[in-house]
Amino acid sequence: MFKFNNINLDVWTETYAISFYLSYLSRWPDLCCVQEAPSGRMMGYILGKAEGSSTEWHGHITAISVAPEYRRLSLARNMVNRLELVSDDHYKGFFVDLYVRCNNALAINMYEGFGYSVYRRVREYYGTLGVGKGGKDEEDAFDMRKPLSRDPLRRSVRSNGREVVVNASSVS
Amino acid sequence: MSAAVTLERQIRPIYEALDTGSNKSAIVSCNKLLKKYPSNLLVKSLKALALVRSQKVEESLALCDEVLAVKPLDDATISAMMHVLKGLGRITDMVNMFEEAYKQQPLNEEYGAQTFFAHVRTANWKSAQQVSTRMHKQFQDDRYLYWSVMGAILQASDPSTTSSMKMLLHKLAHRLVTSSPTPSYLTADRFHMHISILKELELYDEANTLLESDIGKTICSTSLACDQTRREIWRGRGLFKEEGQCAQQKILNGDRNWLEFLSVLDSIFAPVSSRREGGITEESKNECLENISKARTFLAGVVEKDGTKNRAAPLALLELEHRAYKFGLSDDSVFVSVMEDYFTQFGDKACCFEDLISFLDLETTSLDRWKAFLTQHQPSFASVGDLQRLINVRKLERYILLDSEITVESETARGLKYLNEYLGGLALGGDLPVTELQPADDLVLLAANALVMVWALNHSEEALYRAATVLEYGLTKSRMSFQMRIMLVRIYRILGASSLALEHYRQMNVKQVQNDTLSHLVLTRALTFSLAAIGDLTYPSECLESSQIYLASSQETSDFIVRSFTAEKYTQIPDFIDFESRLENSLQRDVVKLEHVRMRLTHEPLNTDIIDMELIELKFISPRQPRFLIIPSYQPRCKPTFNEQSLLFGASTGQGWLWCFLKIYIRAFQHASDLDDIVEEKLLVGDRPKKSSDPEVQLPLRERLALRRAEEIAELTSEETQLLDWATALGDWLEPHHNYVRPPPAVVLAEASRQTELKTGFPLRGVDLQAHNGDANGHHKKDEEAPPIKEASSLLTVFFDSMLSRFEHLVESKCSISELLHVATITQEAFILFIIETMRFKSPAVVKIHKLGNLVAQFKDVRLRASCVLKEMSAALIKIGEVEGSVEHRQVFLQACAAVTIKEITHDFVSNVAKSVTDSRKKALEGVGKGMTKLNAAHGQS
């Protein structure tokens, strides 16, 4: 945390209270990881958790961020792969999910490239920016999911996810 | 029975009130209940809790002691008390309370766990280990066994544990872990703990059995921590070859963890690196050469497979050839070709520069070849990739510039070249949203670096004006560039435009833990720019805000250590402990604290309250952790980094600076305060910070204050050094009189007790007034002789003259405004210190009783001299401020920037920058000047 300024001074990356990071590390250390350059400089990190019950038991990507100078190097893909591996092998989850701002087209493309698809749209999930230029898209989030090996029938995903809209209060 | 039920019903609203933060109503309800049940412990402890939460510490303390004295046993009271004691910082009392309760009810598992946690919070691993062992015997839960193993491991890693003890503790941990009825591989964290112990004890065979088992392999495949320990164990056994093969297999399976590549590399060079004595034999050399050629093929295969998707293999190839070259096993021309290949492949990625610079330790001939390779690059702005390639070329070229190639002219020319290329590259990011960064950004950073270099060479502010202008322009294109903002903060501080520096700093939206690593940008030596004396509290409040996180961390981190135990995530515990201690011992935290004190004294009336309080806080500061710095620099390697070049007054504010100023202030406060060690012991509540094991901290404070070290003084500016000398002379002169006149502890305590009674209705606890009653009234006659009154050292007045002449010299030579402010504020600081040191002798009664007339008469000269100098400086600052704000002065700025007023950087734009810089400087000059007048008026007459 003393070294992440080159990543966290970016606009899209939120800096949370110390307790936020510590609570992730104290519960799911194996779903959190940092990538360092050989020089020791931090390139990116991922924070994740395992949650839900019965067939909703899944891995969740809470935060993922790569410093500007280390982008376009597949770092995010590697970290997501690792999180999927651990969620699958160790936590035996059914799927991995994540939230992304609806107007963050770049990120959505990237996640689709990783095999994620939109499961539903969550209304007013992000309250921070307020309704800005992008209108609703700035506040709403897509919940994106990717099934793991315990879900061979792909029950945890659906093709019309973009049309399924739910309220933020209904998704914890 | 019914009475108990009624009581319970009456207590419930108190909990609700506490939960919703209505502490006042909680107190009222408690009082009501206490009338009926005057001895109910639960109600008392709930009231204590409500009191703590409404900042009524003294009242809470009294109640708290009452409850503790009874040694409570019921759950509700104990848990309420736990919160009270946490709030009061009385962790030691908490430990005692739980220990007592657990002793009384050894079958209560919760009390056992809480006792354990209380020890964990105080980092008392030995007791924690003992408690958990006892719990394991009693409750037969494996978890407690692992707690006690962790306790032993942590005790072993405590810096104060001797190495033989360490071994014993690890052996104990081993015995405990093997005694577990369930195997450790049930969870990854237990498994990790087990193999780490085996690693420490070098029980490799046993470790191997665990690691080679199927389940061991599975754990290592998903747990990075376990895999890392496995790696270390294999290395410890000298199994480089096997480790290398294993890593190679993983890479083939798609793993791109850099550590795997390092394992492969280490195995290649094991024959030549592990046998250092007796030189390298021909045989091992050949073996190594063979390894290298095999590895080349292997890595080339991976490189081909990955393409530009992953740079791990190409980096490994670089590392391979670099090591081969360093061991003399290959020609450096091979290495340079690999570098060229790497650049060809990854030159269009931003990381290329960082990746390559660690390999640039080449011989001259190879360096020339590398330079030639870079020079032949043809700049192109066709695509973002081309632009990035150009940026990398410029950075790499700049990095290896020779000292002889760096002159004012050449750097100015380079700065303009970078700027032109930057403006050319802007076209590529024309349609990006405002939140994005321009791909050309690094070129403007390079331009600013070159211009700052010019300033470092000729110390003419013109170059800084230019650097500020180009960076301000860059920000109009990339609003979110924190690199530009950091550079601007530094430049504006040097220029004395402090309000602009602060504005940019705030734009970076620094929050939470970032404060620890970034607040130094604006808060070190902030006194120089502080307008606190005229009531502008911007800087002091910035200090308070940035210190919030330390408070939050000290309360929270230990909670998470406890949680890690509950969740059995042992791998995280050592890191959390390290994290906590880093924040607790943060250098920046104390530098900010001290800066706040310095500013506070210019703003608040100087009285004993503020002096006593700050004295206690400052006294507990001990050696510190260095800061982490993240300031981009693209300066040539033969020159200082941008960070070093742009430090305000060219001096850092590290440990040395902190200690020198602490010494000045602790000493002055000690003299002025009536609190000596005996009084302090009685008055201070809560736990003292844990003493560090540093030998210097073991010295008594008095001796520590007298120490002077060259390396500490090296961090001071010449003015600060003079201040230190001056304060030492003043302190030496007055110390004997302070010690003689200071009222004895009994008198001070009696007074404190009276004050507490006025506030809370109770006298101070633990102070036996009867015993001292004879002394408590009137003045106490000392047995010893009064110290002789000495002549004041001439340094005391000479200091002010010397400061004034330095100031006048700076004014004449039109030197930087920040330097001018520095001299003025240091002089003002001396004046304030003088007031503090002489406060005790202000009372005519004291002077009369102790016959100090001759001493006090000498104060007058010093004060008069100081006051005169302050007046002159203040008037001069205000006058310069007026000139600074004039149109002519803005013209100077504009002319200096003519060279960078090109293309899109218009005259109007530069003129706006000029206006904001000159306005900001005017504000600083006038504000500090007026503040000095005000301080002089407040303290100068008396």
PDB file of N, CA and C in Angstrom, chain B residues 451-529:
ATOM      1  N   LEU B 451      14.340  21.308 -18.479  1.00  0.00           N
ATOM      2  CA  LEU B 451      14.340  22.698 -18.016  1.00  0.00           C
ATOM      3  C   LEU B 451      14.721  22.801 -16.540  1.00  0.00           C
ATOM      4  N   VAL B 452      14.284  21.827 -15.762  1.00  0.00           N
ATOM      5  CA  VAL B 452      14.675  21.831 -14.352  1.00  0.00           C
ATOM      6  C   VAL B 452      16.184  21.593 -14.248  1.00  0.00           C
ATOM      7  N   MET B 453      16.716  20.776 -15.165  1.00  0.00           N
ATOM      8  CA  MET B 453      18.169  20.577 -15.192  1.00  0.00           C
ATOM      9  C   MET B 453      18.881  21.902 -15.434  1.00  0.00           C
ATOM     10  N   VAL B 454      18.334  22.687 -16.345  1.00  0.00           N
ATOM     11  CA  VAL B 454      18.938  23.997 -16.622  1.00  0.00           C
ATOM     12  C   VAL B 454      18.974  24.829 -15.342  1.00  0.00           C
ATOM     13  N   TRP B 455      17.881  24.806 -14.641  1.00  0.00           N
ATOM     14  CA  TRP B 455      17.833  25.570 -13.383  1.00  0.00           C
ATOM     15  C   TRP B 455      18.876  25.041 -12.394  1.00  0.00           C
ATOM     16  N   ALA B 456      18.983  23.709 -12.329  1.00  0.00           N
ATOM     17  CA  ALA B 456      19.948  23.123 -11.401  1.00  0.00           C
ATOM     18  C   ALA B 456      21.365  23.553 -11.767  1.00  0.00           C
ATOM     19  N   LEU B 457      21.596  23.826 -13.074  1.00  0.00           N
ATOM     20  CA  LEU B 457      22.940  24.210 -13.505  1.00  0.00           C
ATOM     21  C   LEU B 457      23.206  25.686 -13.276  1.00  0.00           C
ATOM     22  N   ASN B 458      22.224  26.561 -13.592  1.00  0.00           N
ATOM     23  CA  ASN B 458      22.545  27.998 -13.506  1.00  0.00           C
ATOM     24  C   ASN B 458      21.749  28.764 -12.444  1.00  0.00           C
ATOM     25  N   HIS B 459      20.842  28.077 -11.766  1.00  0.00           N
ATOM     26  CA  HIS B 459      20.042  28.684 -10.715  1.00  0.00           C
ATOM     27  C   HIS B 459      19.356  29.973 -11.116  1.00  0.00           C
ATOM     28  N   SER B 460      18.965  30.040 -12.385  1.00  0.00           N
ATOM     29  CA  SER B 460      18.182  31.191 -12.790  1.00  0.00           C
ATOM     30  C   SER B 460      16.727  30.752 -12.907  1.00  0.00           C
ATOM     31  N   GLU B 461      15.863  31.530 -12.297  1.00  0.00           N
ATOM     32  CA  GLU B 461      14.466  31.098 -12.215  1.00  0.00           C
ATOM     33  C   GLU B 461      13.781  31.011 -13.570  1.00  0.00           C
ATOM     34  N   GLU B 462      14.378  31.646 -14.564  1.00  0.00           N
ATOM     35  CA  GLU B 462      13.759  31.634 -15.900  1.00  0.00           C
ATOM     36  C   GLU B 462      13.387  30.223 -16.338  1.00  0.00           C
ATOM     37  N   ALA B 463      14.334  29.300 -16.126  1.00  0.00           N
ATOM     38  CA  ALA B 463      14.095  27.931 -16.581  1.00  0.00           C
ATOM     39  C   ALA B 463      12.901  27.332 -15.858  1.00  0.00           C
ATOM     40  N   LEU B 464      12.755  27.674 -14.586  1.00  0.00           N
ATOM     41  CA  LEU B 464      11.614  27.144 -13.838  1.00  0.00           C
ATOM     42  C   LEU B 464      10.301  27.742 -14.340  1.00  0.00           C
ATOM     43  N   TYR B 465      10.342  29.022 -14.723  1.00  0.00           N
ATOM     44  CA  TYR B 465       9.129  29.619 -15.292  1.00  0.00           C
ATOM     45  C   TYR B 465       8.703  28.813 -16.516  1.00  0.00           C
ATOM     46  N   ARG B 466       9.715  28.492 -17.322  1.00  0.00           N
ATOM     47  CA  ARG B 466       9.408  27.741 -18.554  1.00  0.00           C
ATOM     48  C   ARG B 466       8.865  26.362 -18.224  1.00  0.00           C
ATOM     49  N   ALA B 467       9.519  25.699 -17.288  1.00  0.00           N
ATOM     50  CA  ALA B 467       9.075  24.346 -16.928  1.00  0.00           C
ATOM     51  C   ALA B 467       7.628  24.398 -16.441  1.00  0.00           C
ATOM     52  N   ALA B 468       7.324  25.393 -15.608  1.00  0.00           N
ATOM     53  CA  ALA B 468       5.965  25.498 -15.077  1.00  0.00           C
ATOM     54  C   ALA B 468       4.977  25.732 -16.217  1.00  0.00           C
ATOM     55  N   THR B 469       5.369  26.585 -17.154  1.00  0.00           N
ATOM     56  CA  THR B 469       4.456  26.886 -18.256  1.00  0.00           C
ATOM     57  C   THR B 469       4.155  25.647 -19.095  1.00  0.00           C
ATOM     58  N   VAL B 470       5.195  24.896 -19.456  1.00  0.00           N
ATOM     59  CA  VAL B 470       4.922  23.732 -20.314  1.00  0.00           C
ATOM     60  C   VAL B 470       4.109  22.686 -19.566  1.00  0.00           C
ATOM     61  N   LEU B 471       4.363  22.536 -18.276  1.00  0.00           N
ATOM     62  CA  LEU B 471       3.586  21.552 -17.519  1.00  0.00           C
ATOM     63  C   LEU B 471       2.132  21.993 -17.378  1.00  0.00           C
ATOM     64  N   GLU B 472       1.935  23.296 -17.135  1.00  0.00           N
ATOM     65  CA  GLU B 472       0.558  23.793 -17.048  1.00  0.00           C
ATOM     66  C   GLU B 472      -0.158  23.546 -18.366  1.00  0.00           C
ATOM     67  N   TYR B 473       0.589  23.725 -19.454  1.00  0.00           N
ATOM     68  CA  TYR B 473      -0.041  23.466 -20.743  1.00  0.00           C
ATOM     69  C   TYR B 473      -0.379  21.972 -20.873  1.00  0.00           C
ATOM     70  N   GLY B 474       0.544  21.139 -20.481  1.00  0.00           N
ATOM     71  CA  GLY B 474       0.315  19.691 -20.528  1.00  0.00           C
ATOM     72  C   GLY B 474      -0.942  19.309 -19.760  1.00  0.00           C
ATOM     73  N   LEU B 475      -1.150  19.974 -18.633  1.00  0.00           N
ATOM     74  CA  LEU B 475      -2.328  19.655 -17.821  1.00  0.00           C
ATOM     75  C   LEU B 475      -3.638  20.048 -18.496  1.00  0.00           C
ATOM     76  N   THR B 476      -3.583  21.044 -19.362  1.00  0.00           N
ATOM     77  CA  THR B 476      -4.823  21.392 -20.059  1.00  0.00           C
ATOM     78  C   THR B 476      -5.227  20.254 -20.993  1.00  0.00           C
ATOM     79  N   LYS B 477      -4.239  19.461 -21.401  1.00  0.00           N
ATOM     80  CA  LYS B 477      -4.514  18.349 -22.314  1.00  0.00           C
ATOM     81  C   LYS B 477      -4.775  17.049 -21.550  1.00  0.00           C
ATOM     82  N   SER B 478      -4.050  16.850 -20.455  1.00  0.00           N
ATOM     83  CA  SER B 478      -4.225  15.634 -19.644  1.00  0.00           C
ATOM     84  C   SER B 478      -4.506  16.072 -18.216  1.00  0.00           C
ATOM     85  N   ARG B 479      -5.765  16.287 -17.966  1.00  0.00           N
ATOM     86  CA  ARG B 479      -6.153  16.852 -16.676  1.00  0.00           C
ATOM     87  C   ARG B 479      -5.720  15.955 -15.521  1.00  0.00           C
ATOM     88  N   MET B 480      -5.644  14.656 -15.756  1.00  0.00           N
ATOM     89  CA  MET B 480      -5.431  13.722 -14.659  1.00  0.00           C
ATOM     90  C   MET B 480      -3.973  13.314 -14.471  1.00  0.00           C
ATOM     91  N   SER B 481      -3.051  13.984 -15.161  1.00  0.00           N
ATOM     92  CA  SER B 481      -1.668  13.530 -15.057  1.00  0.00           C
ATOM     93  C   SER B 481      -1.076  13.875 -13.693  1.00  0.00           C
ATOM     94  N   PHE B 482      -0.912  12.859 -12.865  1.00  0.00           N
ATOM     95  CA  PHE B 482      -0.361  13.163 -11.541  1.00  0.00           C
ATOM     96  C   PHE B 482       1.130  13.456 -11.619  1.00  0.00           C
ATOM     97  N   GLN B 483       1.803  12.899 -12.646  1.00  0.00           N
ATOM     98  CA  GLN B 483       3.238  13.200 -12.767  1.00  0.00           C
ATOM     99  C   GLN B 483       3.457  14.696 -12.969  1.00  0.00           C
ATOM    100  N   MET B 484       2.634  15.287 -13.843  1.00  0.00           N
ATOM    101  CA  MET B 484       2.791  16.727 -14.086  1.00  0.00           C
ATOM    102  C   MET B 484       2.493  17.508 -12.817  1.00  0.00           C
ATOM    103  N   ARG B 485       1.462  17.076 -12.114  1.00  0.00           N
ATOM    104  CA  ARG B 485       1.112  17.812 -10.897  1.00  0.00           C
ATOM    105  C   ARG B 485       2.217  17.723  -9.853  1.00  0.00           C
ATOM    106  N   ILE B 486       2.788  16.527  -9.709  1.00  0.00           N
ATOM    107  CA  ILE B 486       3.867  16.396  -8.718  1.00  0.00           C
ATOM    108  C   ILE B 486       5.021  17.325  -9.077  1.00  0.00           C
ATOM    109  N   MET B 487       5.374  17.354 -10.361  1.00  0.00           N
ATOM    110  CA  MET B 487       6.479  18.237 -10.763  1.00  0.00           C
ATOM    111  C   MET B 487       6.124  19.698 -10.501  1.00  0.00           C
ATOM    112  N   LEU B 488       4.891  20.060 -10.809  1.00  0.00           N
ATOM    113  CA  LEU B 488       4.487  21.451 -10.591  1.00  0.00           C
ATOM    114  C   LEU B 488       4.510  21.818  -9.113  1.00  0.00           C
ATOM    115  N   VAL B 489       4.074  20.897  -8.268  1.00  0.00           N
ATOM    116  CA  VAL B 489       4.086  21.175  -6.831  1.00  0.00           C
ATOM    117  C   VAL B 489       5.511  21.527  -6.409  1.00  0.00           C
ATOM    118  N   ARG B 490       6.453  20.712  -6.860  1.00  0.00           N
ATOM    119  CA  ARG B 490       7.844  20.964  -6.486  1.00  0.00           C
ATOM    120  C   ARG B 490       8.347  22.305  -7.020  1.00  0.00           C
ATOM    121  N   ILE B 491       8.034  22.563  -8.282  1.00  0.00           N
ATOM    122  CA  ILE B 491       8.538  23.792  -8.910  1.00  0.00           C
ATOM    123  C   ILE B 491       7.909  25.024  -8.254  1.00  0.00           C
ATOM    124  N   TYR B 492       6.617  24.972  -8.020  1.00  0.00           N
ATOM    125  CA  TYR B 492       5.955  26.131  -7.423  1.00  0.00           C
ATOM    126  C   TYR B 492       6.449  26.409  -6.014  1.00  0.00           C
ATOM    127  N   ARG B 493       6.783  25.371  -5.300  1.00  0.00           N
ATOM    128  CA  ARG B 493       7.312  25.619  -3.958  1.00  0.00           C
ATOM    129  C   ARG B 493       8.657  26.342  -4.041  1.00  0.00           C
ATOM    130  N   ILE B 494       9.500  25.923  -4.979  1.00  0.00           N
ATOM    131  CA  ILE B 494      10.778  26.617  -5.120  1.00  0.00           C
ATOM    132  C   ILE B 494      10.536  28.070  -5.498  1.00  0.00           C
ATOM    133  N   LEU B 495       9.552  28.285  -6.359  1.00  0.00           N
ATOM    134  CA  LEU B 495       9.273  29.658  -6.801  1.00  0.00           C
ATOM    135  C   LEU B 495       8.548  30.476  -5.735  1.00  0.00           C
ATOM    136  N   GLY B 496       8.158  29.850  -4.643  1.00  0.00           N
ATOM    137  CA  GLY B 496       7.442  30.588  -3.602  1.00  0.00           C
ATOM    138  C   GLY B 496       5.971  30.780  -3.916  1.00  0.00           C
ATOM    139  N   ALA B 497       5.469  30.105  -4.956  1.00  0.00           N
ATOM    140  CA  ALA B 497       4.040  30.216  -5.282  1.00  0.00           C
ATOM    141  C   ALA B 497       3.304  29.093  -4.572  1.00  0.00           C
ATOM    142  N   SER B 498       3.249  29.189  -3.248  1.00  0.00           N
ATOM    143  CA  SER B 498       2.820  28.031  -2.471  1.00  0.00           C
ATOM    144  C   SER B 498       1.345  27.721  -2.637  1.00  0.00           C
ATOM    145  N   SER B 499       0.508  28.754  -2.862  1.00  0.00           N
ATOM    146  CA  SER B 499      -0.920  28.443  -2.979  1.00  0.00           C
ATOM    147  C   SER B 499      -1.180  27.614  -4.234  1.00  0.00           C
ATOM    148  N   LEU B 500      -0.393  27.847  -5.277  1.00  0.00           N
ATOM    149  CA  LEU B 500      -0.557  27.036  -6.491  1.00  0.00           C
ATOM    150  C   LEU B 500      -0.108  25.598  -6.241  1.00  0.00           C
ATOM    151  N   ALA B 501       0.983  25.462  -5.498  1.00  0.00           N
ATOM    152  CA  ALA B 501       1.474  24.116  -5.187  1.00  0.00           C
ATOM    153  C   ALA B 501       0.386  23.335  -4.465  1.00  0.00           C
ATOM    154  N   LEU B 502      -0.214  23.983  -3.508  1.00  0.00           N
ATOM    155  CA  LEU B 502      -1.244  23.309  -2.716  1.00  0.00           C
ATOM    156  C   LEU B 502      -2.457  22.960  -3.583  1.00  0.00           C
ATOM    157  N   GLU B 503      -2.778  23.874  -4.492  1.00  0.00           N
ATOM    158  CA  GLU B 503      -3.915  23.629  -5.371  1.00  0.00           C
ATOM    159  C   GLU B 503      -3.692  22.364  -6.208  1.00  0.00           C
ATOM    160  N   HIS B 504      -2.508  22.250  -6.779  1.00  0.00           N
ATOM    161  CA  HIS B 504      -2.220  21.062  -7.592  1.00  0.00           C
ATOM    162  C   HIS B 504      -2.212  19.806  -6.742  1.00  0.00           C
ATOM    163  N   TYR B 505      -1.681  19.940  -5.574  1.00  0.00           N
ATOM    164  CA  TYR B 505      -1.650  18.776  -4.677  1.00  0.00           C
ATOM    165  C   TYR B 505      -3.072  18.309  -4.387  1.00  0.00           C
ATOM    166  N   ARG B 506      -3.933  19.248  -4.129  1.00  0.00           N
ATOM    167  CA  ARG B 506      -5.319  18.871  -3.820  1.00  0.00           C
ATOM    168  C   ARG B 506      -6.023  18.250  -5.022  1.00  0.00           C
ATOM    169  N   GLN B 507      -5.658  18.716  -6.194  1.00  0.00           N
ATOM    170  CA  GLN B 507      -6.249  18.153  -7.402  1.00  0.00           C
ATOM    171  C   GLN B 507      -5.916  16.675  -7.567  1.00  0.00           C
ATOM    172  N   MET B 508      -4.838  16.256  -6.961  1.00  0.00           N
ATOM    173  CA  MET B 508      -4.462  14.835  -7.086  1.00  0.00           C
ATOM    174  C   MET B 508      -5.370  13.951  -6.255  1.00  0.00           C
ATOM    175  N   ASN B 509      -6.159  14.597  -5.392  1.00  0.00           N
ATOM    176  CA  ASN B 509      -7.128  13.847  -4.610  1.00  0.00           C
ATOM    177  C   ASN B 509      -6.466  12.734  -3.792  1.00  0.00           C
ATOM    178  N   VAL B 510      -5.462  13.147  -3.050  1.00  0.00           N
ATOM    179  CA  VAL B 510      -4.742  12.187  -2.218  1.00  0.00           C
ATOM    180  C   VAL B 510      -5.624  11.770  -1.057  1.00  0.00           C
ATOM    181  N   LYS B 511      -5.788  10.468  -0.852  1.00  0.00           N
ATOM    182  CA  LYS B 511      -6.571  10.093   0.310  1.00  0.00           C
ATOM    183  C   LYS B 511      -6.032   8.851   0.989  1.00  0.00           C
ATOM    184  N   GLN B 512      -6.608   8.589   2.132  1.00  0.00           N
ATOM    185  CA  GLN B 512      -6.270   7.391   2.913  1.00  0.00           C
ATOM    186  C   GLN B 512      -4.761   7.225   3.059  1.00  0.00           C
ATOM    187  N   VAL B 513      -4.316   6.005   2.800  1.00  0.00           N
ATOM    188  CA  VAL B 513      -2.919   5.673   3.073  1.00  0.00           C
ATOM    189  C   VAL B 513      -1.960   6.437   2.143  1.00  0.00           C
ATOM    190  N   GLN B 514      -2.478   6.988   1.049  1.00  0.00           N
ATOM    191  CA  GLN B 514      -1.616   7.769   0.160  1.00  0.00           C
ATOM    192  C   GLN B 514      -1.035   8.986   0.874  1.00  0.00           C
ATOM    193  N   ASN B 515      -1.736   9.459   1.893  1.00  0.00           N
ATOM    194  CA  ASN B 515      -1.222  10.599   2.648  1.00  0.00           C
ATOM    195  C   ASN B 515       0.178  10.330   3.165  1.00  0.00           C
ATOM    196  N   ASP B 516       0.404   9.101   3.582  1.00  0.00           N
ATOM    197  CA  ASP B 516       1.695   8.785   4.167  1.00  0.00           C
ATOM    198  C   ASP B 516       2.816   8.909   3.146  1.00  0.00           C
ATOM    199  N   THR B 517       2.508   8.566   1.899  1.00  0.00           N
ATOM    200  CA  THR B 517       3.574   8.589   0.908  1.00  0.00           C
ATOM    201  C   THR B 517       3.606   9.870   0.089  1.00  0.00           C
ATOM    202  N   LEU B 518       2.576  10.695   0.180  1.00  0.00           N
ATOM    203  CA  LEU B 518       2.559  11.880  -0.685  1.00  0.00           C
ATOM    204  C   LEU B 518       2.508  13.222   0.041  1.00  0.00           C
ATOM    205  N   SER B 519       2.091  13.228   1.310  1.00  0.00           N
ATOM    206  CA  SER B 519       1.898  14.537   1.937  1.00  0.00           C
ATOM    207  C   SER B 519       3.213  15.299   2.088  1.00  0.00           C
ATOM    208  N   HIS B 520       4.337  14.590   1.988  1.00  0.00           N
ATOM    209  CA  HIS B 520       5.614  15.307   2.071  1.00  0.00           C
ATOM    210  C   HIS B 520       5.738  16.359   0.985  1.00  0.00           C
ATOM    211  N   LEU B 521       5.019  16.153  -0.124  1.00  0.00           N
ATOM    212  CA  LEU B 521       5.126  17.095  -1.237  1.00  0.00           C
ATOM    213  C   LEU B 521       4.789  18.511  -0.814  1.00  0.00           C
ATOM    214  N   VAL B 522       3.793  18.672   0.024  1.00  0.00           N
ATOM    215  CA  VAL B 522       3.430  20.036   0.426  1.00  0.00           C
ATOM    216  C   VAL B 522       3.688  20.342   1.891  1.00  0.00           C
ATOM    217  N   LEU B 523       3.838  19.311   2.714  1.00  0.00           N
ATOM    218  CA  LEU B 523       3.860  19.607   4.148  1.00  0.00           C
ATOM    219  C   LEU B 523       5.255  19.696   4.778  1.00  0.00           C
ATOM    220  N   THR B 524       6.279  19.295   4.078  1.00  0.00           N
ATOM    221  CA  THR B 524       7.587  19.457   4.697  1.00  0.00           C
ATOM    222  C   THR B 524       7.986  20.925   4.600  1.00  0.00           C
ATOM    223  N   ARG B 525       8.544  21.435   5.674  1.00  0.00           N
ATOM    224  CA  ARG B 525       8.933  22.856   5.790  1.00  0.00           C
ATOM    225  C   ARG B 525       7.793  23.793   5.388  1.00  0.00           C
ATOM    226  N   ALA B 526       6.569  23.363   5.695  1.00  0.00           N
ATOM    227  CA  ALA B 526       5.423  24.177   5.298  1.00  0.00           C
ATOM    228  C   ALA B 526       5.370  25.484   6.081  1.00  0.00           C
ATOM    229  N   LEU B 527       6.100  25.544   7.197  1.00  0.00           N
ATOM    230  CA  LEU B 527       6.133  26.780   7.977  1.00  0.00           C
ATOM    231  C   LEU B 527       6.548  27.960   7.089  1.00  0.00           C
ATOM    232  N   THR B 528       7.450  27.675   6.151  1.00  0.00           N
ATOM    233  CA  THR B 528       7.945  28.716   5.259  1.00  0.00           C
ATOM    234  C   THR B 528       6.811  29.468   4.576  1.00  0.00           C
ATOM    235  N   PHE B 529       5.748  28.743   4.256  1.00  0.00           N
ATOM    236  CA  PHE B 529       4.662  29.365   3.491  1.00  0.00           C
ATOM    237  C   PHE B 529       3.388  29.551   4.314  1.00  0.00           C
TER     238      PHE B 529
END
